[in-house]
């Protein structure tokens, strides 16, 4: 650690920027470097996933991963991560320090690391490089996206310093070398950077998320200690992450508030130069949580290591189930999903040359990884189960339960499709329209019976149908399919739309049967209304995604205010910005009515503001791509309320006139 031990008071002196002459900081190679960094600033999302808080936190991980590499190489035992009062982050380690001497390209090696895209791993002589993936190569990306970034390297008795602004070096080299700012007997690297607020939506790191990721890193590196400090609040918060139990501890932690049915099972092995470690435990819950890591980096999209583990595990459990006569001769095998019902697992491998594919380059692609993990799993898990029959029987019990539920769900779905397909007109609450010409028809899904009543009166019954729904419909992200299908509100909707739904076991959705060209969600302009809208969108996204991708889904934007001037025309105002503008442009007194909900409008007002195609405002729901939608659904349906609210209100501002 540099700043704390050696010179505890040495922060980074702000506001004292040196002015440099160009000839000191730029040379021929700098030109391509700048072009590279410019590309990063132009499309930050391509390099860090997004410019949301997630992408912001990612900057820290990109830097930390370098120190983890140094740990893997055997030269670093401690990493320090500090969220500073000024909004910057400091990451330091007690490794050997980034090389600072001249490199062949006429630049210090350190500058090459921070200004060249994909320079990671170049000076890294560890057996397991994280390079080749998205990680550990991102120091230059972080640099490009930072208002300032300061590097301090302790090495060979000296402390060297380098500084950048938006990726561009601002310190002149002296005979091609970095300036020395002090002496020390220690070694290590320290990086301090401030994310650029012209790039990121928000520049406040999320402490809890950073901590949870650092904790994860500690589990994966049992000999590493990570010190985290948040200095931004009144009180400084300090946490030490050191997890000598490794991934076993990781599993225990993930399952700590759950009902586990056996002790954590752990095994490891090595083959063809690939090291494999697996830990898992079953809990009394109906879902699986299997995480894959390669060289200590989480693989969000999974990959070959997980495939190898899952395939072998399924085979082994089916073999045991037959040996134990749980599965009879005529019974089909358990599916992979049956077998993993209730499983929490971490599969961590070390690979000398990892390759990644997929949308975010986080899916391990090495075929040998599947082979090796499968072999180690087959050998080790059988050894374990032969000696621990009790755990094995409990696990097979979970698979049996899962298979039973799966069969019930399959049946429930067939029933719904055959028996209830034609119950469309017998639906009490739906006030259908007269026209059968789907291209002209619209259906309004209205929150609440009273608003529903007004909407029924106000509508043009020739082509507008009204379906009132009560309260909150089921959160389909969390519910099992038979529950979803048993929900009266959801059944009514599926029947009304007329095109079935798709899920899991085959696609029965037929968009050509859709009875309405526009499906319009009509909810109050408040948090509850926003919640209802997201629940409906989740339902559509999961079971009828083409409704969204083909542009049939809209959100009605009821006005927030009605301005009634003493002279002149009344005007509906749809948000606070509109009100602000109205105040500026309108001279003279006016009365302002604020609508708290759709229920407060009479039929005429409802017609003018939300039903009449001539005057209403609709926001068409779009899916830019399915990945984004899936993330949003997850975000919207997660337990975190603030980002959800922010998202909905952001979108509301994008509302466009539908003419
Ligand atoms: C690589 O091999 C030669 C001696 O130095 C090794 C090295 O680069 N070590 C190293 C880099 N330790 N820590 C880093 C590092 C730390 C942070 C916080 C950020 C970056 C970009 C690198």
XYZ file of C-alpha atoms and ligand atoms in Angstrom:
681
model
C 0.000 0.000 0.000
C 1.373 3.309 -0.934
C -0.527 6.267 0.374
C -1.559 4.918 3.735
C 1.707 3.584 5.104
C 4.439 5.571 3.486
C 2.951 8.955 3.144
C -0.440 8.828 4.786
C -1.223 12.455 4.104
C -0.372 12.361 0.444
C -3.601 12.623 -1.415
C -3.676 13.838 -4.931
C -3.329 17.570 -5.000
C -6.331 18.834 -6.810
C -6.492 22.054 -8.774
C -2.756 22.124 -9.265
C -2.544 20.831 -12.778
C 0.686 21.318 -14.631
C 0.592 22.777 -18.105
C 2.622 20.768 -20.501
C 4.093 21.498 -23.890
C 2.923 19.151 -26.585
C 6.338 17.981 -27.633
C 6.877 16.328 -24.293
C 3.694 14.351 -24.252
C 2.993 13.393 -27.831
C 5.030 11.405 -30.271
C 4.231 9.386 -33.388
C 2.868 6.423 -31.504
C 0.648 8.685 -29.412
C -1.459 9.440 -32.463
C -2.808 5.910 -32.894
C -3.116 5.705 -29.137
C -5.340 8.766 -29.058
C -7.457 7.410 -31.884
C -7.922 4.208 -29.910
C -8.949 6.045 -26.765
C -11.243 8.315 -28.776
C -13.047 5.172 -29.972
C -13.545 4.173 -26.345
C -15.003 7.579 -25.473
C -17.287 7.474 -28.502
C -18.689 4.046 -27.711
C -18.035 3.376 -24.042
C -20.748 0.722 -23.931
C -18.768 -1.478 -26.325
C -15.936 -1.633 -23.825
C -17.591 -1.647 -20.417
C -21.110 -2.861 -21.217
C -22.989 0.336 -20.338
C -22.648 3.867 -18.961
C -25.022 3.120 -16.097
C -23.918 2.486 -12.522
C -23.083 -1.070 -13.539
C -20.617 0.160 -16.153
C -19.275 2.689 -13.687
C -18.513 0.068 -11.038
C -16.960 -2.020 -13.776
C -14.142 0.532 -14.004
C -13.001 -0.485 -10.531
C -13.109 -4.173 -11.387
C -11.051 -3.627 -14.534
C -8.303 -2.110 -12.395
C -8.609 -4.599 -9.530
C -8.301 -7.521 -11.951
C -4.748 -6.404 -12.720
C -3.782 -6.694 -9.080
C -5.509 -10.090 -8.920
C -3.328 -11.199 -11.835
C -0.294 -10.116 -9.874
C -1.604 -12.181 -6.948
C -2.052 -15.196 -9.225
C 1.534 -14.729 -10.369
C 2.503 -15.117 -6.715
C 3.701 -11.594 -5.936
C 0.791 -9.783 -4.299
C -0.999 -10.607 -1.039
C -3.005 -7.421 -0.427
C -5.258 -5.223 -2.535
C -6.732 -1.953 -1.266
C -9.836 -0.370 -2.765
C -10.926 3.060 -1.549
C -13.878 5.195 -2.554
C -12.571 8.717 -1.964
C -14.468 11.780 -0.778
C -13.960 13.575 -4.107
C -15.799 10.747 -5.931
C -12.647 9.098 -7.263
C -11.542 5.528 -6.567
C -8.110 4.331 -5.493
C -6.900 0.793 -6.132
C -3.494 -0.283 -4.881
C -1.561 -3.482 -4.280
C 1.726 -4.747 -2.858
C 2.823 -6.467 -6.059
C 6.005 -5.899 -8.018
C 4.726 -2.687 -9.565
C 4.023 -2.023 -13.222
C 7.312 -1.777 -15.158
C 8.197 1.891 -15.663
C 11.331 1.680 -17.819
C 11.425 2.541 -21.528
C 9.672 0.082 -23.740
C 10.639 -0.622 -27.341
C 7.893 1.665 -28.645
C 9.611 4.697 -27.149
C 7.275 4.916 -24.229
C 7.457 3.779 -20.652
C 5.856 0.369 -20.264
C 3.412 1.913 -17.812
C 2.213 4.395 -20.456
C 1.725 1.573 -22.901
C -0.557 -0.173 -20.397
C -2.688 2.925 -19.894
C -2.877 4.204 -23.451
C -3.005 1.118 -25.652
C -6.155 -0.924 -26.071
C -5.694 -4.581 -25.159
C -2.209 -4.182 -23.738
C -3.115 -6.257 -20.705
C -1.043 -9.282 -19.852
C 1.876 -8.070 -21.903
C 4.203 -7.879 -18.970
C 2.459 -10.617 -17.137
C 4.422 -13.820 -16.707
C 1.838 -15.657 -14.623
C 0.695 -19.094 -15.743
C -2.948 -18.075 -15.934
C -3.514 -14.878 -17.780
C -6.872 -13.230 -17.723
C -5.969 -11.687 -21.062
C -7.896 -12.896 -24.078
C -11.118 -12.138 -22.331
C -12.678 -8.802 -21.632
C -10.954 -8.402 -18.300
C -7.623 -7.222 -17.065
C -7.001 -5.541 -20.381
C -9.136 -2.568 -19.565
C -6.737 -0.169 -17.812
C -6.605 1.994 -20.932
C -10.387 1.888 -21.187
C -10.689 3.122 -17.598
C -8.125 5.807 -18.375
C -10.010 6.991 -21.459
C -13.230 7.283 -19.434
C -11.691 9.169 -16.494
C -11.485 12.925 -15.968
C -8.124 12.227 -14.366
C -6.106 9.128 -13.572
C -2.927 9.073 -11.497
C -0.512 6.151 -11.369
C 2.069 5.605 -8.663
C 4.546 2.776 -8.879
C 6.851 1.779 -6.047
C 9.757 -0.140 -7.445
C 13.549 -0.400 -7.092
C 13.671 2.046 -4.168
C 11.667 4.839 -5.798
C 8.119 6.077 -6.171
C 7.280 7.036 -9.763
C 4.263 9.025 -10.796
C 2.309 9.481 -14.005
C -0.884 11.408 -14.724
C -3.550 11.448 -17.411
C -6.598 13.519 -18.237
C -9.303 11.792 -20.293
C -6.671 9.253 -21.304
C -4.074 11.773 -22.447
C -0.719 11.919 -20.592
C -0.077 15.276 -18.918
C 3.345 14.651 -17.369
C 6.502 15.262 -19.428
C 8.925 12.369 -19.550
C 12.500 13.053 -18.472
C 14.826 11.243 -20.881
C 11.905 8.987 -21.621
C 11.448 8.170 -17.942
C 8.723 8.927 -15.431
C 9.434 11.479 -12.715
C 10.419 10.171 -9.285
C 8.303 11.648 -6.481
C 9.808 9.858 -3.489
C 11.787 6.963 -2.088
C 10.572 3.688 -0.599
C 11.707 0.193 0.275
C 8.344 -1.251 -0.718
C 6.917 -2.293 -4.068
C 3.430 -1.915 -5.460
C 1.071 -0.097 -7.790
C -1.515 2.555 -6.953
C -4.145 3.950 -9.308
C -6.470 6.848 -8.492
C -9.126 7.826 -11.018
C -12.268 9.927 -11.327
C -14.913 8.697 -13.806
C -15.816 11.264 -16.461
C -19.250 12.759 -15.759
C -19.691 13.643 -19.436
C -19.657 9.900 -20.206
C -21.512 8.280 -17.313
C -25.163 8.832 -16.377
C -24.166 8.950 -12.746
C -20.654 8.970 -11.323
C -21.322 7.772 -7.789
C -19.934 4.263 -7.306
C -22.346 1.885 -5.648
C -20.501 0.826 -2.500
C -22.591 -2.259 -1.784
C -22.084 -3.606 -5.297
C -18.352 -2.971 -5.271
C -18.107 -4.718 -1.905
C -20.025 -7.726 -3.084
C -17.776 -8.089 -6.134
C -14.615 -7.712 -3.997
C -15.996 -10.309 -1.608
C -16.487 -12.657 -4.551
C -12.873 -12.054 -5.610
C -11.744 -12.911 -2.068
C -13.658 -16.221 -2.162
C -11.998 -17.130 -5.438
C -8.534 -16.265 -4.104
C -8.354 -17.762 -0.607
C -4.863 -16.434 0.040
C -5.649 -12.873 -0.945
C -6.735 -10.082 1.416
C -8.766 -7.181 0.080
C -9.270 -4.051 2.158
C -12.233 -1.897 1.190
C -12.817 1.612 2.468
C -15.642 4.034 1.747
C -14.608 7.560 2.767
C -17.516 9.364 1.167
C -19.892 9.481 4.108
C -19.687 11.140 7.525
C -18.086 8.017 8.879
C -15.385 6.044 7.111
C -16.491 2.459 6.477
C -13.827 -0.197 6.370
C -14.214 -3.880 5.509
C -11.622 -6.612 5.162
C -12.314 -9.493 2.799
C -10.273 -12.610 3.432
C -11.862 -16.004 2.787
C -9.457 -18.878 3.493
C -12.278 -21.381 2.884
C -12.419 -20.331 -0.763
C -15.375 -21.291 -2.930
C -16.725 -23.514 -0.127
C -17.214 -20.338 1.883
C -18.747 -18.685 -1.168
C -21.453 -21.372 -1.349
C -22.067 -21.205 2.411
C -22.481 -17.447 2.148
C -24.892 -17.613 -0.809
C -27.003 -20.197 1.043
C -26.715 -18.723 4.514
C -30.339 -17.663 4.887
C -31.660 -20.744 3.104
C -32.646 -24.225 4.126
C -29.695 -26.410 3.045
C -30.275 -30.169 2.768
C -26.641 -31.315 3.078
C -23.131 -29.979 3.813
C -21.226 -28.138 1.097
C -19.613 -30.632 -1.268
C -16.208 -29.704 -2.658
C -13.843 -31.366 -5.090
C -10.915 -30.364 -7.244
C -8.654 -31.907 -9.836
C -6.371 -31.189 -12.731
C -5.986 -32.486 -16.240
C -4.277 -31.298 -19.420
C -2.941 -28.228 -17.634
C -6.395 -27.062 -16.574
C -7.192 -26.845 -12.851
C -10.792 -27.447 -11.776
C -12.520 -26.603 -8.495
C -16.204 -27.200 -7.770
C -18.317 -26.528 -4.691
C -22.074 -27.027 -4.433
C -24.967 -27.442 -2.041
C -28.710 -28.008 -2.448
C -31.336 -25.908 -0.706
C -35.106 -26.313 -0.406
C -35.957 -23.979 -3.282
C -37.144 -24.341 -6.831
C -34.359 -22.826 -8.814
C -30.723 -23.335 -9.674
C -27.825 -20.961 -9.285
C -24.742 -22.293 -11.049
C -21.887 -19.822 -11.500
C -18.854 -20.254 -13.741
C -15.459 -18.608 -13.288
C -12.351 -18.825 -15.411
C -9.100 -17.484 -13.971
C -11.117 -15.845 -11.222
C -13.302 -13.894 -13.601
C -17.053 -14.459 -13.538
C -18.486 -15.701 -16.828
C -21.966 -14.191 -16.958
C -22.884 -16.151 -20.074
C -21.471 -19.423 -18.712
C -19.693 -21.572 -21.256
C -17.863 -24.840 -21.736
C -16.819 -25.342 -18.106
C -20.472 -25.234 -17.026
C -21.579 -27.461 -19.890
C -18.973 -30.049 -18.898
C -20.055 -29.965 -15.273
C -23.795 -30.044 -15.962
C -23.671 -32.850 -18.524
C -21.580 -35.133 -16.337
C -23.556 -34.318 -13.207
C -26.847 -35.209 -14.930
C -25.418 -38.506 -16.162
C -24.072 -39.425 -12.727
C -27.338 -38.647 -10.904
C -29.410 -40.587 -13.453
C -27.085 -43.583 -13.084
C -27.398 -43.510 -9.302
C -31.185 -43.020 -9.530
C -31.440 -46.217 -11.582
C -29.053 -48.144 -9.322
C -31.167 -47.116 -6.326
C -34.339 -47.979 -8.221
C -35.751 -44.455 -7.859
C -36.047 -44.484 -11.636
C -37.617 -47.706 -12.896
C -36.689 -49.266 -16.212
C -39.629 -47.664 -18.053
C -39.107 -44.191 -16.528
C -37.432 -41.512 -18.623
C -34.249 -39.902 -17.286
C -34.338 -36.790 -15.142
C -33.650 -33.717 -17.222
C -30.623 -31.535 -16.445
C -32.929 -28.894 -14.983
C -34.595 -31.536 -12.741
C -31.230 -32.616 -11.436
C -30.109 -29.052 -10.672
C -33.341 -28.080 -8.921
C -32.275 -26.333 -5.711
C -28.570 -26.401 -6.540
C -26.165 -23.589 -5.725
C -22.803 -24.256 -7.380
C -19.537 -22.604 -8.262
C -17.359 -24.076 -11.002
C -14.003 -22.357 -11.071
C -11.266 -23.295 -13.517
C -7.768 -22.034 -14.246
C -6.927 -22.171 -17.906
C -3.623 -21.112 -19.520
C -5.278 -19.750 -22.654
C -8.944 -18.861 -22.189
C -11.096 -17.850 -25.161
C -14.434 -16.130 -24.890
C -17.433 -15.671 -27.136
C -20.995 -14.388 -26.843
C -22.626 -10.965 -26.787
C -20.499 -9.656 -23.945
C -17.474 -11.925 -24.432
C -18.185 -13.588 -21.129
C -18.937 -17.098 -22.382
C -16.019 -19.510 -22.094
C -15.395 -21.155 -25.446
C -12.491 -23.584 -24.912
C -13.611 -27.087 -25.833
C -10.940 -28.706 -23.657
C -12.520 -27.024 -20.621
C -15.729 -29.040 -21.129
C -13.709 -32.238 -21.406
C -11.556 -31.590 -18.364
C -14.373 -30.400 -16.076
C -16.479 -33.369 -17.133
C -13.651 -35.804 -16.382
C -12.815 -34.305 -12.979
C -16.522 -34.170 -12.049
C -17.105 -37.787 -13.128
C -14.127 -39.059 -11.110
C -14.505 -36.970 -7.991
C -18.270 -36.829 -7.535
C -18.619 -40.606 -7.725
C -15.878 -40.981 -5.138
C -17.796 -38.599 -2.900
C -21.297 -40.050 -3.355
C -20.067 -43.638 -2.870
C -19.067 -42.564 0.630
C -21.937 -40.156 1.350
C -25.128 -41.940 0.397
C -27.309 -39.716 2.591
C -26.444 -36.533 0.672
C -26.937 -38.390 -2.614
C -30.427 -39.554 -1.605
C -31.451 -36.037 -0.592
C -30.232 -34.654 -3.900
C -32.108 -37.301 -5.878
C -35.158 -36.331 -3.806
C -34.862 -32.773 -5.159
C -34.714 -34.084 -8.732
C -37.846 -36.187 -8.145
C -39.746 -33.158 -6.845
C -38.644 -31.082 -9.823
C -39.663 -33.763 -12.323
C -43.111 -33.971 -10.720
C -43.643 -30.224 -10.938
C -42.407 -30.176 -14.512
C -44.972 -32.788 -15.498
C -47.785 -30.865 -13.768
C -46.799 -27.699 -15.573
C -46.756 -29.447 -18.920
C -50.268 -30.695 -18.215
C -51.535 -27.321 -17.001
C -50.337 -25.744 -20.180
C -51.996 -28.292 -22.440
C -55.233 -27.827 -20.518
C -55.171 -24.099 -20.904
C -54.520 -24.311 -24.602
C -57.210 -26.862 -25.359
C -60.025 -26.042 -22.948
C -59.839 -22.326 -22.585
C -58.962 -21.264 -26.067
C -62.474 -20.319 -27.020
C -63.698 -18.711 -23.840
C -62.934 -15.288 -25.305
C -66.388 -13.792 -25.480
C -67.547 -15.153 -22.180
C -65.124 -12.931 -20.345
C -67.108 -10.812 -17.937
C -64.821 -7.841 -17.510
C -63.748 -7.307 -21.079
C -65.782 -4.644 -22.877
C -64.975 -5.678 -26.402
C -65.199 -3.529 -29.500
C -67.596 -4.087 -32.380
C -65.093 -4.333 -35.223
C -63.407 -7.665 -35.933
C -60.804 -5.982 -38.136
C -57.681 -6.432 -36.006
C -55.742 -3.746 -37.892
C -58.172 -1.089 -36.603
C -58.817 -2.474 -33.123
C -57.270 -1.315 -29.893
C -57.434 -2.772 -26.417
C -56.853 -0.625 -23.329
C -55.689 -2.417 -20.229
C -56.866 -0.128 -17.472
C -55.744 -0.126 -13.875
C -58.656 -0.088 -11.441
C -62.391 -0.596 -11.763
C -63.356 3.070 -11.524
C -61.024 4.223 -14.274
C -62.130 1.151 -16.189
C -65.746 2.276 -15.827
C -65.024 5.791 -17.132
C -62.989 4.351 -19.986
C -65.903 2.118 -20.995
C -68.173 5.151 -21.169
C -65.657 7.351 -22.914
C -64.328 4.991 -25.573
C -65.312 4.693 -29.202
C -66.867 1.264 -28.994
C -66.532 0.670 -32.699
C -62.846 -0.169 -32.416
C -61.767 0.371 -28.777
C -61.959 -2.471 -26.234
C -61.478 -1.943 -22.498
C -60.110 -4.518 -20.088
C -60.014 -3.328 -16.476
C -57.564 -5.146 -14.236
C -57.545 -4.980 -10.498
C -54.529 -4.288 -8.297
C -51.207 -5.835 -9.023
C -51.060 -8.763 -11.363
C -48.671 -11.551 -10.539
C -44.969 -10.874 -10.818
C -44.276 -13.422 -13.531
C -40.497 -13.247 -13.157
C -40.899 -14.859 -9.783
C -43.879 -17.143 -10.205
C -43.956 -20.666 -11.585
C -45.847 -21.175 -14.824
C -48.871 -22.937 -13.356
C -49.404 -19.996 -11.008
C -49.078 -17.569 -13.881
C -51.665 -19.460 -15.870
C -54.018 -19.770 -12.920
C -54.136 -15.985 -12.486
C -57.550 -14.764 -13.651
C -56.255 -11.425 -14.938
C -53.555 -13.057 -16.997
C -55.882 -15.698 -18.381
C -58.302 -12.994 -19.478
C -55.541 -11.153 -21.271
C -54.190 -14.195 -23.066
C -57.694 -15.108 -24.166
C -58.526 -11.574 -25.264
C -55.383 -11.169 -27.373
C -56.156 -14.485 -29.034
C -52.633 -15.586 -29.931
C -51.711 -17.972 -27.111
C -48.350 -17.710 -25.422
C -44.892 -19.196 -25.568
C -42.887 -20.654 -22.752
C -40.366 -23.371 -22.101
C -41.671 -26.432 -23.834
C -42.321 -25.176 -27.334
C -43.771 -22.059 -28.843
C -47.530 -21.850 -29.234
C -47.636 -18.139 -29.801
C -49.143 -17.013 -33.104
C -48.951 -13.291 -33.704
C -51.134 -13.513 -36.826
C -54.088 -14.329 -34.564
C -53.720 -11.094 -32.596
C -57.119 -9.388 -32.319
C -55.861 -5.862 -31.654
C -53.271 -3.849 -33.511
C -52.587 -1.745 -30.434
C -52.394 -2.985 -26.869
C -52.399 0.099 -24.681
C -51.446 0.028 -21.029
C -53.313 2.718 -19.145
C -52.069 3.279 -15.617
C -51.804 6.211 -13.230
C -48.794 8.485 -13.584
C -47.469 7.464 -10.186
C -45.252 4.771 -8.734
C -48.051 2.209 -8.430
C -49.028 2.835 -12.027
C -45.432 2.433 -13.069
C -45.275 -0.838 -11.185
C -48.388 -2.152 -12.923
C -46.885 -1.208 -16.287
C -43.653 -3.050 -15.586
C -45.521 -6.140 -14.420
C -47.509 -6.142 -17.643
C -44.394 -5.589 -19.739
C -42.687 -8.459 -17.958
C -45.647 -10.685 -18.713
C -45.566 -9.734 -22.395
C -41.803 -9.960 -22.608
C -41.700 -13.413 -21.125
C -44.775 -15.033 -22.642
C -45.612 -12.966 -25.731
C -42.378 -11.234 -26.736
C -43.465 -10.655 -30.325
C -46.184 -8.306 -29.117
C -43.382 -5.975 -28.126
C -40.875 -6.699 -30.872
C -43.557 -6.159 -33.538
C -44.539 -2.858 -31.974
C -48.049 -3.650 -30.727
C -47.562 -2.514 -27.136
C -48.043 1.106 -26.030
C -48.191 2.983 -22.788
C -50.786 5.742 -22.502
C -49.425 8.947 -21.050
C -52.256 10.621 -19.154
C -51.637 14.302 -18.351
C -50.481 15.419 -14.917
C -52.174 18.835 -15.070
C -54.878 20.842 -16.731
C -54.181 24.556 -17.056
C -57.329 26.708 -17.193
C -56.518 30.334 -18.055
C -59.059 33.073 -17.411
C -58.651 34.013 -21.065
C -57.907 31.504 -23.806
C -57.966 27.759 -24.296
C -57.609 25.086 -21.623
C -54.569 22.939 -22.018
C -53.485 19.509 -20.755
C -49.894 19.324 -19.522
C -48.258 15.924 -19.566
C -45.273 16.449 -17.280
C -43.520 19.007 -15.081
C -41.412 20.219 -17.970
C -44.549 21.039 -19.917
C -45.866 22.932 -16.910
C -42.628 24.881 -16.631
C -42.839 25.805 -20.305
C -46.485 26.761 -19.964
C -45.642 29.099 -17.074
C -42.994 30.819 -19.218
C -45.112 31.186 -22.308
C -48.428 32.020 -20.641
C -48.957 35.551 -19.399
C -51.873 36.188 -17.091
C -53.594 34.158 -14.402
C -54.660 30.535 -14.757
C -56.036 27.793 -12.535
C -54.073 24.588 -12.385
C -55.754 21.256 -11.804
C -53.534 18.386 -10.814
C -54.690 14.854 -11.642
C -53.735 12.324 -9.041
C -55.054 9.422 -11.056
C -57.100 8.351 -14.033
C -60.025 7.877 -11.668
C -60.248 11.649 -11.180
C -61.080 12.337 -14.811
C -64.591 12.253 -16.141
C -65.392 10.379 -19.309
C -64.983 13.460 -21.533
C -61.576 14.303 -20.082
C -60.462 10.702 -20.348
C -61.504 10.634 -23.987
C -59.587 13.823 -24.800
C -56.417 12.935 -22.951
C -55.912 9.210 -23.309
C -58.372 7.650 -25.752
C -58.808 10.032 -28.698
C -56.167 9.181 -31.330
C -56.187 12.849 -32.376
C -55.053 14.224 -29.039
C -53.701 11.445 -26.838
C -50.027 10.705 -26.231
C -48.844 7.121 -26.534
C -45.388 5.788 -25.918
C -44.576 2.822 -28.088
C -42.692 0.142 -26.172
C -39.591 -0.959 -28.042
C -37.061 -3.694 -27.654
C -33.767 -2.562 -29.066
C -32.509 -6.073 -28.656
C -33.575 -8.949 -26.531
C -30.544 -8.748 -24.292
C -31.271 -5.205 -23.253
C -34.890 -6.052 -22.625
C -33.927 -8.980 -20.499
C -31.615 -6.807 -18.407
C -34.292 -4.206 -18.020
C -36.842 -6.794 -16.999
C -34.417 -8.084 -14.445
C -33.715 -4.587 -13.220
C -37.369 -3.682 -13.108
C -38.335 -6.857 -11.337
C -35.424 -6.935 -8.926
C -35.704 -5.912 -5.326
C -34.000 -2.596 -5.994
C -36.691 0.075 -6.226
C -34.824 3.311 -7.073
C -33.346 2.235 -10.455
C -36.744 0.937 -11.442
C -38.383 4.241 -10.738
C -35.657 6.129 -12.524
C -36.037 3.938 -15.581
C -39.751 4.411 -15.829
C -39.582 8.144 -15.478
C -36.733 8.381 -17.967
C -38.828 6.508 -20.469
C -41.867 8.605 -19.754
C -39.947 11.654 -20.938
C -39.270 9.964 -24.254
C -42.976 9.855 -24.961
C -43.782 10.650 -28.533
C -46.977 11.825 -30.112
C -48.767 9.028 -31.838
C -50.416 10.450 -34.952
C 4.272 -7.777 -14.291
O 5.518 -8.458 -14.418
C 6.700 -7.667 -14.201
C 6.600 -6.974 -12.927
O 5.336 -6.265 -12.785
C 4.211 -7.038 -13.008
C 3.007 -6.136 -12.993
O 2.630 -5.513 -13.959
N 2.436 -6.096 -11.797
C 1.355 -5.373 -11.464
C 0.516 -4.593 -12.211
N 0.949 -5.343 -10.211
N -0.092 -4.570 -10.112
C -0.387 -4.114 -11.310
C -1.460 -3.215 -11.548
C -2.171 -2.768 -10.450
C -3.212 -1.896 -10.625
C -3.979 -1.404 -9.439
C -3.547 -1.466 -11.912
C -2.834 -1.930 -13.009
C -3.193 -1.469 -14.352
C -1.799 -2.805 -12.817
